[in-house]
Amino acid sequence: MKDIAKIVFSKNLEALLTKTGKTVSDLSSDLGISYSTVSDWKNGKKMPRGGSLQSLADYFNINLSSLLEEKPTNVIELSPATVKVPVMGKIACGDPIYAEENFNGYRYESPDTLPSGKLVYLEAKGDSMEPTIPNGSFVLIREQPEVEYGQIAAVLVNGDTEITLKRVKRQGDMVMLMPDNPNHEPYIITADNPARIVGKAIRFTQDL
């Protein structure tokens, strides 16, 4: 059964590469996966694991079934276009964490579902925004310097060295970064403890 699954997957992958004009090198570079691994997938020698399967489905903007089920190759339908949204580091949903500007690949989205503006994904870490934003989810951030009262924003604190995800509320001259989880304390912004809004949280997604 495993060999049959590999063969079915490799045929579907080859059909998708042909339809999109992509090569093994393109797939390797775009997804940050070694050339030899992608080549083994295409040649039916290996099967990708769950996370890699979802990355492939997102990359081609298709359902997982289009990778795993045997069907005529002309049945595989592709979106006319996808947009690569970069995944940049992690963002704290608890205590702020170091704002590492590390690039963690892309998530592939339909342009019809995306707002305008410069967009990045950040991976949430911590539970201070639960149940609104679960730990481990990918939060879509639209870069902008301000948000309206009560909206969730990615905010740089501690001299632009740490980043956190909170609701922004104001009381007079005081700005408060509020968690949704009542077990966490607000983060108070003052003249002596400045902060800078990076962007507005638009939505989140999760991988199973």
XYZ file of N, CA and C in Angstrom:
624
model
N 0.828 -1.209 0.000
C 0.000 0.000 0.000
C 0.861 1.256 0.000
N 1.967 1.217 0.793
C 2.832 2.382 0.860
C 3.430 2.692 -0.490
N 3.847 1.632 -1.228
C 4.439 1.848 -2.545
C 3.415 2.443 -3.511
N 2.168 1.953 -3.425
C 1.109 2.489 -4.289
C 0.878 3.960 -3.978
N 0.865 4.304 -2.683
C 0.655 5.703 -2.285
C 1.760 6.585 -2.829
N 3.002 6.084 -2.794
C 4.129 6.857 -3.312
C 3.982 7.098 -4.814
N 3.555 6.061 -5.520
C 3.409 6.170 -6.971
C 2.309 7.169 -7.326
N 1.158 7.066 -6.630
C 0.041 7.990 -6.878
C 0.477 9.426 -6.591
N 1.143 9.614 -5.446
C 1.593 10.956 -5.091
C 2.574 11.502 -6.119
N 3.535 10.676 -6.540
C 4.550 11.151 -7.483
C 3.921 11.552 -8.821
N 2.907 10.799 -9.266
C 2.218 11.152 -10.516
C 1.478 12.481 -10.375
N 0.818 12.663 -9.234
C 0.102 13.920 -9.007
C 1.059 15.097 -8.916
N 2.185 14.886 -8.237
C 3.172 15.951 -8.122
C 3.751 16.309 -9.480
N 4.057 15.310 -10.273
C 4.600 15.577 -11.610
C 3.590 16.334 -12.465
N 2.302 15.963 -12.335
C 1.264 16.661 -13.096
C 1.159 18.122 -12.667
N 1.274 18.357 -11.373
C 1.198 19.723 -10.864
C 2.392 20.553 -11.320
N 3.567 19.963 -11.307
C 4.749 20.670 -11.779
C 4.612 21.035 -13.257
N 4.070 20.110 -14.027
C 3.875 20.361 -15.457
C 2.869 21.480 -15.684
N 1.739 21.429 -14.944
C 0.685 22.426 -15.114
C 1.149 23.835 -14.749
N 1.999 23.912 -13.719
C 2.436 25.226 -13.240
C 3.736 25.692 -13.862
N 4.400 24.817 -14.631
C 5.676 25.181 -15.226
C 6.816 25.232 -14.220
N 6.602 24.619 -13.059
C 7.622 24.600 -12.024
C 8.549 23.395 -12.205
N 9.735 23.504 -11.613
C 10.708 22.417 -11.648
C 10.987 21.952 -10.224
N 11.714 20.840 -10.131
C 12.134 20.349 -8.822
C 12.976 21.412 -8.116
N 13.822 22.089 -8.863
C 14.651 23.159 -8.286
C 13.791 24.298 -7.746
N 12.747 24.674 -8.497
C 11.842 25.729 -8.039
C 11.184 25.337 -6.718
N 10.689 24.115 -6.677
C 9.994 23.646 -5.482
C 10.939 23.596 -4.291
N 12.142 23.120 -4.530
C 13.153 23.043 -3.472
C 13.467 24.425 -2.921
N 13.671 25.387 -3.822
C 14.026 26.741 -3.406
C 12.873 27.452 -2.715
N 11.663 27.341 -3.275
C 10.513 28.064 -2.742
C 10.073 27.550 -1.377
N 10.178 26.246 -1.160
C 9.708 25.656 0.092
C 10.820 25.438 1.109
N 12.078 25.683 0.689
C 13.188 25.481 1.607
C 13.427 24.019 1.937
N 13.194 23.149 0.974
C 13.374 21.696 1.135
C 14.482 21.251 0.189
N 15.296 20.314 0.631
C 16.454 19.916 -0.167
C 16.027 19.382 -1.536
N 16.886 19.611 -2.518
C 16.619 19.150 -3.893
C 16.450 17.633 -3.930
N 17.296 16.919 -3.186
C 17.246 15.455 -3.211
C 15.920 14.935 -2.665
N 15.389 15.612 -1.639
C 14.112 15.188 -1.063
C 12.979 15.380 -2.059
N 12.928 16.566 -2.685
C 11.875 16.823 -3.668
C 12.000 15.867 -4.849
N 13.234 15.597 -5.254
C 13.463 14.663 -6.352
C 12.961 13.269 -6.002
N 13.208 12.847 -4.761
C 12.710 11.535 -4.319
C 11.188 11.495 -4.307
N 10.547 12.608 -3.923
C 9.088 12.662 -3.977
C 8.598 12.481 -5.410
N 9.208 13.228 -6.320
C 8.771 13.193 -7.719
C 8.996 11.817 -8.352
N 10.045 11.151 -7.924
C 10.382 9.842 -8.499
C 9.729 8.679 -7.762
N 8.877 8.991 -6.773
C 8.157 7.934 -6.076
C 8.980 7.148 -5.082
N 10.104 7.692 -4.660
C 10.958 6.988 -3.698
C 10.576 7.268 -2.259
N 9.987 8.442 -2.019
C 9.605 8.839 -0.670
C 8.258 9.549 -0.704
N 7.612 9.569 0.481
C 6.384 10.342 0.665
C 6.647 11.463 1.661
N 6.169 12.660 1.396
C 6.328 13.734 2.384
C 5.453 13.479 3.598
N 5.879 14.026 4.741
C 5.080 13.917 5.955
C 3.997 14.990 5.968
N 3.172 14.964 7.039
C 1.995 15.820 7.100
C 2.260 17.291 6.861
N 3.275 17.855 7.563
C 3.560 19.272 7.408
C 4.008 19.622 6.008
N 4.836 18.761 5.423
C 5.307 19.001 4.058
C 4.179 18.838 3.052
N 3.277 17.885 3.303
C 2.121 17.709 2.421
C 1.260 18.974 2.396
N 1.025 19.543 3.587
C 0.214 20.756 3.641
C 0.919 21.919 2.956
N 2.246 21.997 3.118
C 3.005 23.052 2.448
C 2.876 22.930 0.932
N 2.904 21.698 0.426
C 2.739 21.482 -1.012
C 1.330 21.878 -1.466
N 0.325 21.491 -0.681
C -1.049 21.845 -1.029
C -1.218 23.364 -1.043
N -0.633 24.041 -0.043
C -0.703 25.506 -0.008
C 0.043 26.112 -1.194
N 1.176 25.529 -1.517
C 2.011 26.041 -2.612
C 1.250 26.014 -3.938
N 0.557 24.893 -4.191
C -0.182 24.760 -5.447
C -1.620 25.257 -5.329
N -2.010 25.664 -4.091
C -3.360 26.140 -3.824
C -4.412 25.095 -4.198
N -4.237 23.889 -3.662
C -5.138 22.779 -3.920
C -5.476 22.090 -2.603
N -6.436 21.169 -2.654
C -6.751 20.337 -1.505
C -5.742 19.196 -1.400
N -5.576 18.677 -0.186
C -4.658 17.552 0.013
C -5.046 16.354 -0.846
N -6.346 16.177 -1.078
C -6.803 15.036 -1.860
C -6.227 15.046 -3.271
N -5.943 16.216 -3.796
C -5.379 16.313 -5.146
C -3.947 15.809 -5.198
N -3.306 15.700 -4.045
C -1.962 15.126 -3.980
C -1.986 13.625 -3.709
N -3.013 13.164 -2.991
C -2.989 11.801 -2.463
C -3.891 10.822 -3.199
N -4.916 11.321 -3.897
C -5.868 10.415 -4.525
C -5.550 10.222 -6.004
N -5.751 9.001 -6.457
C -5.494 8.691 -7.859
C -6.638 9.211 -8.710
N -6.296 10.000 -9.709
C -7.298 10.581 -10.593
C -6.610 10.996 -11.887
N -7.363 11.155 -12.972
C -6.753 11.665 -14.198
C -6.104 13.010 -13.946
N -4.924 13.212 -14.499
C -4.182 14.446 -14.216
C -4.920 15.693 -14.672
N -5.794 15.538 -15.667
C -6.507 16.733 -16.121
C -7.631 17.143 -15.181
N -7.889 16.320 -14.130
C -8.904 16.663 -13.152
C -8.350 17.613 -12.097
N -7.027 17.630 -11.913
C -6.409 18.485 -10.906
C -6.572 19.941 -11.312
N -7.304 20.681 -10.491
C -7.580 22.074 -10.788
C -6.683 22.974 -9.942
N -6.151 23.987 -10.566
C -5.281 24.941 -9.883
C -5.927 26.308 -9.852
N -5.625 27.055 -8.808
C -6.007 28.457 -8.794
C -5.194 29.180 -9.853
N -5.754 30.188 -10.504
C -5.004 30.895 -11.549
C -3.758 31.593 -11.024
N -3.724 31.874 -9.701
C -2.552 32.555 -9.160
C -2.524 32.376 -7.655
N -1.338 32.384 -7.107
C -1.184 32.380 -5.657
C -0.194 33.474 -5.282
N -0.289 33.908 -4.044
C 0.598 34.946 -3.528
C 1.455 34.340 -2.431
N 2.760 34.595 -2.486
C 3.670 34.113 -1.457
C 3.734 35.140 -0.331
N 3.298 34.740 0.850
C 3.384 35.618 2.020
C 4.511 35.098 2.910
N 5.552 35.894 3.150
C 6.682 35.404 3.935
C 6.320 35.157 5.392
N 6.914 34.131 5.965
C 6.777 33.843 7.391
C 8.045 34.337 8.071
N 7.891 35.292 8.970
C 9.042 35.920 9.613
C 9.036 35.647 11.111
N 9.903 34.771 11.566
C 10.117 34.559 12.985
C 8.876 34.168 13.748
N 8.877 34.489 15.045
C 7.755 34.184 15.922
C 7.367 35.439 16.686
N 6.139 35.465 17.162
C 5.652 36.601 17.929
C 5.075 36.087 19.235
N 5.377 36.745 20.337
C 4.959 36.260 21.644
C 3.501 36.594 21.917
N 2.790 35.619 22.471
C 1.448 35.853 22.994
C 1.502 35.596 24.494
N 2.488 36.119 25.118
C 2.711 35.989 26.544
C 3.746 37.035 26.868
N 4.816 36.648 27.502
C 5.917 37.577 27.683
C 6.538 37.851 26.321
N 6.998 39.078 26.058
C 7.635 39.369 24.775
C 8.862 38.489 24.543
N 9.105 38.143 23.288
C 10.284 37.370 22.932
C 11.133 38.176 21.980
N 12.365 37.762 21.829
C 13.306 38.469 20.965
C 12.790 38.504 19.530
N 12.842 39.676 18.926
C 12.289 39.862 17.582
C 13.299 39.423 16.529
N 13.436 38.132 16.339
C 14.377 37.613 15.354
C 13.810 37.814 13.958
N 14.575 38.478 13.103
C 14.131 38.706 11.736
C 14.519 37.526 10.850
N 14.234 36.334 11.338
C 14.589 35.152 10.558
C 13.455 34.796 9.607
N 13.860 34.393 8.430
C 12.910 34.041 7.381
C 12.615 32.546 7.479
N 11.337 32.207 7.595
C 10.933 30.810 7.773
C 10.095 30.302 6.608
N 10.385 30.773 5.407
C 9.672 30.269 4.236
C 8.440 31.104 3.902
N 7.513 30.487 3.182
C 6.318 31.182 2.724
C 5.068 30.373 3.052
N 3.953 31.097 3.129
C 2.641 30.473 3.088
C 1.959 31.002 1.832
N 1.285 30.110 1.118
C 0.753 30.457 -0.198
C -0.756 30.694 -0.093
N -1.185 31.858 -0.561
C -2.564 32.295 -0.406
C -3.162 32.694 -1.745
N -4.476 32.549 -1.834
C -5.188 33.082 -2.991
C -5.265 34.596 -2.867
N -4.988 35.326 -3.942
C -5.060 36.792 -3.861
C -6.453 37.297 -3.527
N -7.480 36.485 -3.800
C -8.852 36.907 -3.520
C -9.140 36.992 -2.030
N -8.319 36.308 -1.212
C -8.580 36.271 0.227
C -7.696 37.227 1.020
N -6.806 37.944 0.339
C -5.839 38.781 1.034
C -6.214 40.257 0.974
N -5.969 40.987 2.068
C -6.181 42.439 2.035
C -5.038 43.120 1.299
N -5.192 44.384 1.022
C -4.119 45.139 0.384
C -3.036 45.450 1.407
N -1.884 45.903 0.927
C -0.805 46.294 1.820
C 0.299 45.260 1.883
N 1.355 45.583 2.637
C 2.479 44.681 2.820
C 2.136 43.691 3.923
N 2.241 42.401 3.622
C 1.777 41.362 4.525
C 2.899 40.409 4.911
N 2.884 39.975 6.139
C 3.784 38.937 6.614
C 3.002 38.035 7.556
N 3.471 36.799 7.697
C 2.951 35.902 8.724
C 3.959 35.830 9.860
N 3.451 35.797 11.080
C 4.260 35.550 12.257
C 3.635 34.394 13.024
N 4.478 33.506 13.543
C 3.974 32.355 14.289
C 3.781 32.737 15.758
N 2.554 32.572 16.256
C 2.253 32.926 17.643
C 2.831 31.889 18.598
N 3.350 32.384 19.710
C 3.907 31.506 20.735
C 3.426 31.979 22.094
N 2.720 31.135 22.820
C 2.199 31.502 24.118
C 0.680 31.532 24.129
N 0.095 31.734 25.318
C -1.353 31.609 25.465
C -2.048 32.891 25.909
N -1.350 34.033 25.920
C -1.982 35.239 26.464
C -3.117 35.760 25.593
N -3.167 35.366 24.296
C -4.259 35.824 23.430
C -5.297 34.738 23.200
N -5.190 33.620 23.917
C -6.227 32.600 23.817
C -7.461 33.050 24.591
N -8.676 32.706 24.161
C -8.945 31.774 23.061
C -8.972 32.421 21.677
N -8.724 33.718 21.597
C -8.827 34.400 20.302
C -7.788 33.892 19.315
N -6.531 33.804 19.751
C -5.434 33.357 18.894
C -4.715 32.201 19.591
N -4.844 30.986 19.076
C -4.236 29.834 19.726
C -2.709 29.826 19.591
N -2.055 29.239 20.561
C -0.620 29.027 20.513
C -0.262 28.205 19.270
N 0.789 28.595 18.571
C 1.243 27.854 17.398
C 0.580 28.235 16.095
N -0.388 29.149 16.138
C -1.057 29.545 14.902
C -0.213 30.567 14.148
N -0.510 30.726 12.866
C 0.181 31.698 12.026
C -0.714 32.926 11.870
N -0.207 34.063 12.320
C -1.001 35.290 12.347
C -0.596 36.176 11.163
N -1.584 36.529 10.358
C -1.340 37.410 9.216
C -1.305 38.852 9.702
N -0.186 39.530 9.450
C 0.011 40.911 9.894
C 0.114 41.832 8.680
N -0.711 42.890 8.667
C -0.562 43.933 7.649
C 0.230 45.074 8.271
N 1.359 45.385 7.669
C 2.221 46.411 8.241
C 1.538 47.781 8.186
N 1.435 48.419 9.352
C 0.887 49.759 9.471
C 1.282 50.313 10.829
N 1.474 51.638 10.945
C 2.031 52.217 12.170
C 1.016 52.434 13.280
N -0.287 52.351 12.975
C -1.317 52.583 13.988
C -2.459 51.585 13.805
N -3.177 51.328 14.895
C -4.410 50.533 14.831
C -5.464 51.253 15.651
N -6.724 50.919 15.419
C -7.808 51.529 16.167
C -7.907 50.906 17.562
N -8.586 51.611 18.444
C -8.749 51.169 19.825
C -9.331 49.752 19.877
N -8.669 48.876 20.634
C -9.161 47.526 20.833
C -8.745 46.519 19.779
N -8.076 46.964 18.713
C -7.628 46.017 17.694
C -6.342 45.325 18.135
N -6.106 44.138 17.586
C -4.913 43.365 17.923
C -3.774 43.773 17.002
N -2.618 44.027 17.596
C -1.470 44.490 16.814
C -0.214 43.734 17.217
N 0.729 43.690 16.273
C 2.090 43.255 16.571
C 2.855 44.497 16.992
N 3.460 44.453 18.171
C 4.072 45.642 18.759
C 5.509 45.343 19.181
N 6.426 46.209 18.766
C 7.813 46.115 19.199
C 7.988 46.868 20.512
N 8.623 46.210 21.470
C 8.852 46.816 22.784
C 10.313 46.631 23.180
N 10.661 47.185 24.342
C 12.027 47.065 24.874
C 13.085 47.498 23.858
N 12.918 48.739 23.377
C 13.906 49.272 22.447
C 13.919 48.576 21.103
N 12.740 48.148 20.642
C 12.603 47.465 19.343
C 13.346 46.130 19.299
N 13.563 45.506 20.439
C 14.281 44.229 20.464
C 13.363 43.044 20.696
N 12.123 43.309 21.138
C 11.179 42.235 21.408
C 9.836 42.577 20.789
N 9.101 41.542 20.435
C 7.822 41.767 19.761
C 6.745 40.955 20.462
N 5.566 41.552 20.573
C 4.469 40.869 21.237
C 3.171 41.146 20.501
N 2.165 40.330 20.755
C 0.874 40.441 20.086
C -0.191 40.711 21.141
N -0.815 41.879 21.083
C -1.790 42.275 22.100
C -2.838 43.219 21.505
N -3.922 43.398 22.263
C -4.901 44.441 21.923
C -4.362 45.793 22.395
N -4.504 46.787 21.554
C -4.001 48.117 21.892
C -5.163 48.970 22.411
N -5.032 49.411 23.662
C -6.043 50.282 24.259
C -5.362 51.503 24.860
N -6.078 52.616 24.874
C -5.518 53.874 25.365
C -6.394 54.449 26.470
N -5.729 54.996 27.448
C -6.410 55.691 28.539
C -5.635 56.963 28.837
N -6.121 58.082 28.309
C -5.378 59.327 28.402
C -4.104 59.237 27.584
N -2.981 59.549 28.199
C -1.687 59.455 27.521
C -1.070 58.069 27.644
N -1.729 57.192 28.366
C -1.181 55.853 28.592
C -1.715 54.867 27.556
N -0.811 54.053 27.020
C -1.183 53.003 26.075
C -1.002 51.661 26.773
N -2.016 50.818 26.677
C -1.976 49.508 27.316
C -2.050 48.410 26.266
N -1.173 47.448 26.369
C -1.209 46.251 25.526
C -1.904 45.168 26.331
N -3.132 44.840 25.920
C -3.999 43.988 26.730
C -4.064 42.557 26.199
N -3.875 41.574 27.074
C -4.071 40.172 26.683
C -5.563 39.840 26.674
N -5.955 38.815 25.914
C -7.328 38.316 25.971
C -7.490 37.287 27.086
N -6.391 36.659 27.475
C -6.399 35.673 28.548
C -6.273 36.414 29.888
N -7.287 36.332 30.752
C -7.244 37.082 32.008
C -6.152 36.633 32.968
N -5.508 35.523 32.685
C -4.421 35.060 33.544
C -3.115 35.813 33.300
N -3.108 36.694 32.288
C -1.916 37.467 31.968
C -2.141 38.942 32.290
N -1.050 39.629 32.613
C -1.106 41.039 32.984
C -0.969 41.934 31.748
N -1.578 43.116 31.790
C -1.380 44.093 30.698
C 0.075 44.559 30.654
N 0.488 45.007 29.487
C 1.812 45.601 29.308
C 1.595 47.089 29.114
N 2.100 47.903 30.030
C 1.834 49.343 30.021
C 2.943 50.082 29.267
N 2.531 50.917 28.327
C 3.466 51.710 27.538
C 3.452 53.153 28.054
N 4.610 53.670 28.357
C 4.748 55.056 28.824
C 5.907 55.707 28.086
N 6.162 56.996 28.405
C 7.297 57.697 27.789
C 8.617 57.040 28.154
N 8.682 56.471 29.347
C 9.905 55.795 29.781
C 9.959 54.339 29.333
N 8.856 53.852 28.824
C 8.782 52.454 28.376
C 8.079 52.433 27.019
N 8.750 52.951 25.969
C 8.097 53.157 24.670
C 7.866 51.846 23.910
N 7.055 51.956 22.868
C 6.760 50.815 21.999
C 6.435 51.339 20.608
N 6.438 50.428 19.649
C 6.149 50.813 18.265
C 5.301 49.742 17.609
N 4.153 50.150 17.067
C 3.266 49.205 16.383
C 3.871 48.824 15.038
N 3.963 47.522 14.810
C 4.484 46.997 13.546
C 3.358 46.848 12.533
N 2.226 46.353 12.988
C 1.130 46.133 12.061
C -0.097 45.573 12.756
N -1.166 45.479 12.010
C -2.445 44.997 12.516
C -2.595 43.507 12.238
N -3.062 42.760 13.243
C -3.361 41.343 13.051
C -4.675 41.211 12.270
N -4.634 40.524 11.139
C -5.791 40.403 10.276
C -6.562 39.113 10.562
N -5.843 38.008 10.635
C -6.463 36.702 10.907
C -5.355 35.719 11.245
N -5.761 34.519 11.655
C -4.768 33.479 11.882
C -5.193 32.193 11.188
N -4.220 31.353 10.925
C -4.483 30.014 10.395
C -3.684 29.018 11.223
N -4.092 27.750 11.166
C -3.395 26.685 11.882
C -3.184 25.493 10.969
N -2.049 24.833 11.157
C -1.792 23.584 10.453
C -2.135 22.426 11.375
N -2.772 21.398 10.812
C -3.122 20.222 11.596
C -1.975 19.243 11.621
